Each structure stands twice: as C-alpha cells, then as structure tokens.
Short mmCIF file of N, CA, C and O in Angstrom, two decimals:
data_model
loop_
_atom_site.label_atom_id
_atom_site.label_comp_id
_atom_site.label_asym_id
_atom_site.label_seq_id
_atom_site.Cartn_x
_atom_site.Cartn_y
_atom_site.Cartn_z
N ARG A 1 -5.39 -4.97 -16.06
CA ARG A 1 -6.04 -3.84 -15.21
C ARG A 1 -5.31 -3.73 -13.97
O ARG A 1 -4.90 -4.63 -13.26
N ILE A 2 -5.06 -2.44 -13.60
CA ILE A 2 -4.31 -1.97 -12.48
C ILE A 2 -5.07 -1.20 -11.51
O ILE A 2 -5.84 -0.37 -12.01
N GLY A 3 -4.99 -1.51 -10.20
CA GLY A 3 -5.73 -0.70 -9.22
C GLY A 3 -4.67 0.09 -8.38
O GLY A 3 -3.45 -0.37 -8.39
N GLU A 4 -5.04 1.02 -7.60
CA GLU A 4 -4.25 1.71 -6.72
C GLU A 4 -5.06 2.09 -5.42
O GLU A 4 -6.21 2.39 -5.50
N PHE A 5 -4.25 2.01 -4.31
CA PHE A 5 -5.09 2.46 -3.14
C PHE A 5 -4.05 3.19 -2.14
O PHE A 5 -2.85 3.18 -2.33
N GLY A 6 -4.67 4.02 -1.30
CA GLY A 6 -3.79 4.80 -0.30
C GLY A 6 -4.64 4.82 1.01
O GLY A 6 -5.89 4.50 0.98
N TYR A 7 -4.07 5.41 2.01
CA TYR A 7 -4.88 5.57 3.25
C TYR A 7 -4.23 6.66 4.06
O TYR A 7 -3.05 7.10 3.89
N ALA A 8 -5.04 7.19 4.98
CA ALA A 8 -4.64 8.21 6.03
C ALA A 8 -5.51 8.12 7.20
O ALA A 8 -6.76 7.88 6.97
N LEU A 9 -4.95 8.05 8.32
CA LEU A 9 -5.69 7.88 9.60
C LEU A 9 -5.42 8.95 10.55
O LEU A 9 -4.18 9.43 10.61
N ALA A 10 -6.39 9.43 11.38
CA ALA A 10 -6.14 10.32 12.43
C ALA A 10 -5.18 9.61 13.42
O ALA A 10 -5.24 8.43 13.66
N ARG A 11 -4.32 10.37 13.95
CA ARG A 11 -3.27 9.87 14.96
C ARG A 11 -3.88 8.98 15.99
O ARG A 11 -3.31 7.94 16.52
N ASP A 12 -5.12 9.32 16.57
CA ASP A 12 -5.76 8.46 17.55
C ASP A 12 -6.03 7.03 17.14
O ASP A 12 -6.22 6.20 18.03
N HIS A 13 -5.98 6.83 15.92
CA HIS A 13 -6.31 5.41 15.35
C HIS A 13 -5.11 4.71 14.92
O HIS A 13 -5.20 3.54 14.44
N TRP A 14 -3.98 5.30 15.06
CA TRP A 14 -2.72 4.53 14.69
C TRP A 14 -2.38 3.43 15.57
O TRP A 14 -2.72 3.37 16.73
N GLY A 15 -1.81 2.38 15.02
CA GLY A 15 -1.33 1.21 15.86
C GLY A 15 -2.40 0.23 16.20
O GLY A 15 -2.20 -0.63 17.12
N HIS A 16 -3.56 0.34 15.57
CA HIS A 16 -4.75 -0.63 15.89
C HIS A 16 -4.91 -1.64 14.82
O HIS A 16 -5.86 -2.42 14.93
N GLY A 17 -4.06 -1.61 13.79
CA GLY A 17 -4.21 -2.61 12.73
C GLY A 17 -5.33 -2.29 11.66
O GLY A 17 -5.64 -3.12 10.89
N LEU A 18 -5.86 -1.02 11.75
CA LEU A 18 -6.91 -0.74 10.79
C LEU A 18 -6.42 -0.72 9.35
O LEU A 18 -7.21 -1.18 8.51
N ASN A 19 -5.30 -0.18 9.12
CA ASN A 19 -4.81 -0.10 7.69
C ASN A 19 -4.57 -1.54 7.23
O ASN A 19 -4.77 -1.78 5.99
N LEU A 20 -4.11 -2.35 8.01
CA LEU A 20 -3.73 -3.74 7.64
C LEU A 20 -4.98 -4.53 7.29
O LEU A 20 -5.17 -5.15 6.27
N GLU A 21 -6.07 -4.34 8.25
CA GLU A 21 -7.26 -5.03 7.94
C GLU A 21 -8.02 -4.47 6.71
O GLU A 21 -8.48 -5.27 5.93
N ALA A 22 -8.09 -3.15 6.50
CA ALA A 22 -8.69 -2.59 5.30
C ALA A 22 -7.91 -2.93 4.09
O ALA A 22 -8.48 -3.23 3.02
N GLY A 23 -6.60 -2.88 4.15
CA GLY A 23 -5.78 -3.23 3.01
C GLY A 23 -6.00 -4.66 2.55
O GLY A 23 -6.05 -4.89 1.34
N ASP A 24 -6.04 -5.55 3.38
CA ASP A 24 -6.30 -6.99 3.11
C ASP A 24 -7.60 -7.14 2.37
O ASP A 24 -7.69 -7.80 1.42
N LEU A 25 -8.58 -6.48 2.87
CA LEU A 25 -9.95 -6.45 2.25
C LEU A 25 -9.89 -5.93 0.88
O LEU A 25 -10.50 -6.42 -0.07
N LEU A 26 -9.24 -4.77 0.64
CA LEU A 26 -9.09 -4.09 -0.53
C LEU A 26 -8.37 -5.04 -1.58
O LEU A 26 -8.78 -5.03 -2.82
N LEU A 27 -7.27 -5.54 -1.22
CA LEU A 27 -6.50 -6.43 -2.05
C LEU A 27 -7.32 -7.67 -2.58
O LEU A 27 -7.45 -8.03 -3.72
N HIS A 28 -8.04 -8.23 -1.60
CA HIS A 28 -8.97 -9.34 -1.86
C HIS A 28 -9.98 -8.92 -2.96
O HIS A 28 -10.24 -9.61 -3.97
N TYR A 29 -10.69 -7.84 -2.63
CA TYR A 29 -11.69 -7.34 -3.54
C TYR A 29 -11.16 -6.98 -4.94
O TYR A 29 -11.73 -7.38 -5.96
N GLY A 30 -10.03 -6.29 -4.98
CA GLY A 30 -9.50 -5.98 -6.24
C GLY A 30 -9.07 -7.20 -7.08
O GLY A 30 -9.41 -7.15 -8.29
N PHE A 31 -8.42 -8.14 -6.52
CA PHE A 31 -8.04 -9.32 -7.23
C PHE A 31 -9.17 -10.31 -7.49
O PHE A 31 -9.33 -10.79 -8.67
N GLU A 32 -9.91 -10.65 -6.51
CA GLU A 32 -11.04 -11.66 -6.72
C GLU A 32 -12.23 -11.16 -7.34
O GLU A 32 -12.93 -11.85 -8.03
N VAL A 33 -12.77 -9.94 -6.98
CA VAL A 33 -14.00 -9.50 -7.47
C VAL A 33 -13.88 -8.66 -8.70
O VAL A 33 -14.50 -8.82 -9.76
N MET A 34 -12.88 -7.71 -8.70
CA MET A 34 -12.69 -6.83 -9.87
C MET A 34 -11.77 -7.48 -10.99
O MET A 34 -11.68 -6.86 -12.06
N GLY A 35 -11.11 -8.44 -10.62
CA GLY A 35 -10.17 -9.16 -11.58
C GLY A 35 -8.89 -8.31 -11.88
O GLY A 35 -8.46 -8.45 -13.06
N LEU A 36 -8.42 -7.45 -10.99
CA LEU A 36 -7.27 -6.78 -11.28
C LEU A 36 -6.07 -7.71 -11.32
O LEU A 36 -6.08 -8.70 -10.72
N ARG A 37 -5.02 -7.20 -12.12
CA ARG A 37 -3.83 -8.11 -12.24
C ARG A 37 -2.69 -7.51 -11.35
O ARG A 37 -1.77 -8.22 -11.02
N ARG A 38 -2.84 -6.28 -11.02
CA ARG A 38 -1.83 -5.65 -10.19
C ARG A 38 -2.49 -4.52 -9.38
O ARG A 38 -3.42 -3.79 -9.86
N ILE A 39 -2.04 -4.39 -8.10
CA ILE A 39 -2.51 -3.21 -7.31
C ILE A 39 -1.25 -2.57 -6.72
O ILE A 39 -0.30 -3.25 -6.22
N ARG A 40 -1.23 -1.24 -6.78
CA ARG A 40 -0.10 -0.50 -6.30
C ARG A 40 -0.48 0.59 -5.26
O ARG A 40 -1.58 0.97 -5.16
N ALA A 41 0.49 0.91 -4.50
CA ALA A 41 0.41 1.99 -3.43
C ALA A 41 1.80 2.57 -3.37
O ALA A 41 2.76 2.04 -3.60
N THR A 42 1.78 3.79 -2.90
CA THR A 42 2.90 4.54 -2.61
C THR A 42 3.01 5.00 -1.13
O THR A 42 1.96 5.20 -0.49
N CYS A 43 4.20 5.19 -0.66
CA CYS A 43 4.36 5.74 0.72
C CYS A 43 5.70 6.42 0.82
O CYS A 43 6.65 5.95 0.05
N ALA A 44 5.82 7.27 1.78
CA ALA A 44 7.16 7.91 2.06
C ALA A 44 8.06 6.80 2.62
O ALA A 44 7.75 6.09 3.57
N VAL A 45 9.36 6.73 2.13
CA VAL A 45 10.25 5.78 2.65
C VAL A 45 10.54 5.99 4.17
O VAL A 45 10.76 5.02 4.91
N ALA A 46 10.55 7.17 4.57
CA ALA A 46 10.77 7.53 6.04
C ALA A 46 9.63 7.02 6.92
O ALA A 46 9.81 6.92 8.15
N ASN A 47 8.45 6.87 6.41
CA ASN A 47 7.39 6.43 7.18
C ASN A 47 7.43 4.86 7.35
O ASN A 47 6.76 4.02 6.69
N ARG A 48 8.26 4.36 8.38
CA ARG A 48 8.51 3.01 8.50
C ARG A 48 7.25 2.16 8.77
O ARG A 48 7.16 1.01 8.39
N ARG A 49 6.35 2.78 9.57
CA ARG A 49 5.16 2.06 9.87
C ARG A 49 4.30 1.68 8.55
O ARG A 49 3.71 0.67 8.45
N SER A 50 4.19 2.74 7.69
CA SER A 50 3.44 2.52 6.51
C SER A 50 4.15 1.55 5.59
O SER A 50 3.53 0.67 4.97
N VAL A 51 5.49 1.66 5.49
CA VAL A 51 6.23 0.70 4.69
C VAL A 51 5.97 -0.71 5.22
O VAL A 51 5.76 -1.61 4.46
N ARG A 52 6.08 -0.85 6.53
CA ARG A 52 5.84 -2.25 7.14
C ARG A 52 4.35 -2.78 6.86
O ARG A 52 4.30 -3.94 6.63
N THR A 53 3.42 -1.87 6.94
CA THR A 53 2.06 -2.35 6.67
C THR A 53 1.99 -2.79 5.27
O THR A 53 1.41 -3.87 4.99
N LEU A 54 2.53 -2.04 4.20
CA LEU A 54 2.52 -2.52 2.91
C LEU A 54 3.26 -3.80 2.62
O LEU A 54 2.78 -4.68 1.83
N GLU A 55 4.36 -3.99 3.36
CA GLU A 55 5.12 -5.22 3.33
C GLU A 55 4.29 -6.37 3.80
O GLU A 55 4.22 -7.50 3.26
N LYS A 56 3.55 -6.18 4.99
CA LYS A 56 2.74 -7.16 5.53
C LYS A 56 1.55 -7.61 4.54
O LYS A 56 1.16 -8.74 4.56
N LEU A 57 1.12 -6.71 3.76
CA LEU A 57 0.08 -6.91 2.83
C LEU A 57 0.57 -7.57 1.62
O LEU A 57 -0.23 -8.04 0.68
N GLY A 58 1.95 -7.72 1.45
CA GLY A 58 2.36 -8.44 0.34
C GLY A 58 2.93 -7.51 -0.77
O GLY A 58 3.31 -8.02 -1.84
N LEU A 59 2.81 -6.25 -0.61
CA LEU A 59 3.32 -5.34 -1.61
C LEU A 59 4.83 -5.19 -1.55
O LEU A 59 5.44 -4.98 -0.42
N ARG A 60 5.49 -5.37 -2.68
CA ARG A 60 7.04 -5.32 -2.71
C ARG A 60 7.45 -4.11 -3.43
O ARG A 60 6.75 -3.56 -4.35
N GLN A 61 8.59 -3.54 -3.00
CA GLN A 61 9.03 -2.25 -3.60
C GLN A 61 9.41 -2.46 -5.06
O GLN A 61 9.99 -3.43 -5.48
N HIS A 62 8.78 -1.60 -5.86
CA HIS A 62 9.01 -1.71 -7.34
C HIS A 62 10.01 -0.58 -7.74
O HIS A 62 10.99 -0.94 -8.56
N LYS A 63 9.99 0.58 -7.28
CA LYS A 63 10.87 1.63 -7.53
C LYS A 63 10.85 2.74 -6.55
O LYS A 63 9.76 2.90 -5.81
N ARG A 64 11.81 3.54 -6.46
CA ARG A 64 11.91 4.72 -5.52
C ARG A 64 12.10 5.91 -6.40
O ARG A 64 12.81 5.88 -7.41
N TYR A 65 11.51 7.05 -6.03
CA TYR A 65 11.73 8.28 -6.68
C TYR A 65 11.55 9.49 -5.81
O TYR A 65 10.98 9.43 -4.76
N VAL A 66 11.96 10.66 -6.19
CA VAL A 66 11.66 11.85 -5.51
C VAL A 66 10.34 12.44 -6.01
O VAL A 66 10.21 12.67 -7.21
N ALA A 67 9.39 12.59 -5.08
CA ALA A 67 8.03 13.16 -5.46
C ALA A 67 8.06 14.63 -5.53
O ALA A 67 8.56 15.29 -4.66
N THR A 68 7.57 15.21 -6.58
CA THR A 68 7.43 16.68 -6.74
C THR A 68 6.39 17.14 -5.82
O THR A 68 5.16 16.80 -5.88
N GLY A 69 6.68 18.12 -4.94
CA GLY A 69 5.75 18.63 -3.96
C GLY A 69 5.25 17.71 -2.91
O GLY A 69 4.31 18.06 -2.21
N GLY A 70 5.98 16.57 -2.74
CA GLY A 70 5.48 15.61 -1.69
C GLY A 70 6.77 15.22 -0.94
O GLY A 70 7.73 15.88 -0.86
N PRO A 71 6.69 14.05 -0.29
CA PRO A 71 7.76 13.60 0.45
C PRO A 71 8.90 13.45 -0.38
O PRO A 71 8.86 13.15 -1.52
N ALA A 72 10.15 13.64 0.15
CA ALA A 72 11.38 13.70 -0.63
C ALA A 72 11.74 12.37 -1.22
O ALA A 72 12.20 12.28 -2.28
N ASP A 73 11.41 11.28 -0.50
CA ASP A 73 11.77 9.93 -1.04
C ASP A 73 10.55 9.05 -0.98
O ASP A 73 10.07 8.75 0.14
N VAL A 74 10.10 8.63 -2.04
CA VAL A 74 8.84 7.78 -2.14
C VAL A 74 9.10 6.46 -2.78
O VAL A 74 9.89 6.34 -3.61
N ALA A 75 8.45 5.46 -2.21
CA ALA A 75 8.57 4.14 -2.86
C ALA A 75 7.20 3.64 -3.38
O ALA A 75 6.24 3.81 -2.73
N LEU A 76 7.32 3.16 -4.67
CA LEU A 76 6.08 2.57 -5.21
C LEU A 76 6.17 1.05 -4.90
O LEU A 76 7.11 0.41 -5.21
N ARG A 77 5.08 0.61 -4.34
CA ARG A 77 5.02 -0.79 -3.93
C ARG A 77 3.83 -1.46 -4.69
O ARG A 77 2.89 -0.85 -4.99
N VAL A 78 4.02 -2.67 -5.14
CA VAL A 78 3.14 -3.32 -6.04
C VAL A 78 2.82 -4.79 -5.53
O VAL A 78 3.74 -5.47 -5.10
N ALA A 79 1.50 -5.16 -5.65
CA ALA A 79 1.11 -6.50 -5.36
C ALA A 79 0.59 -7.12 -6.69
O ALA A 79 -0.08 -6.35 -7.45
N TYR A 80 0.99 -8.43 -6.89
CA TYR A 80 0.61 -9.02 -8.22
C TYR A 80 -0.42 -10.12 -7.88
O TYR A 80 -0.36 -10.78 -6.91
N GLU A 81 -1.28 -10.36 -8.84
CA GLU A 81 -2.28 -11.38 -8.65
C GLU A 81 -1.59 -12.73 -8.41
O GLU A 81 -0.55 -13.06 -8.91
#
C-alpha cells in the first residue's frame, strides 16, 4: 500500500516548522496506523525549502520529471517503511 501527501501554506506561516511537524505526524500515522509500505510526495526542484523539508522527513529523491502544466522540473520523493 502506498500513500501520498502534499502541503501548501500561506506565506505568513512559512519558516515556522509547520510542514515539518505535520509531515512527521503524517508519516508516523501512515506507517504505524495505516500500515503503508511507502509514502511519496512531489515538489518543484527549484523550491529549495520544500526539498529540504522533505529531506528532513526522510524522503529521498526517486526520480525527476517535467510536469505537464506544472513546475518545469519536479522531483518525486519517497519514504519507505
């Protein structure tokens, strides 16, 4: 079973660790409660803060691609049980 999550915050709330805190809780819930084997998230490669947040959460880059109608360069990041 595979889960996926994403996030968006108003600029006023950037830099307060909210994505990191919420992401940690989501990963714990997904793996421990829901029994997921893999959880993935995507982000624009140019969004260094988002890339760093996903790295801190333990998600590692799986592949990069050009998203149709979205950011030009996107990375799929995956965390494993």
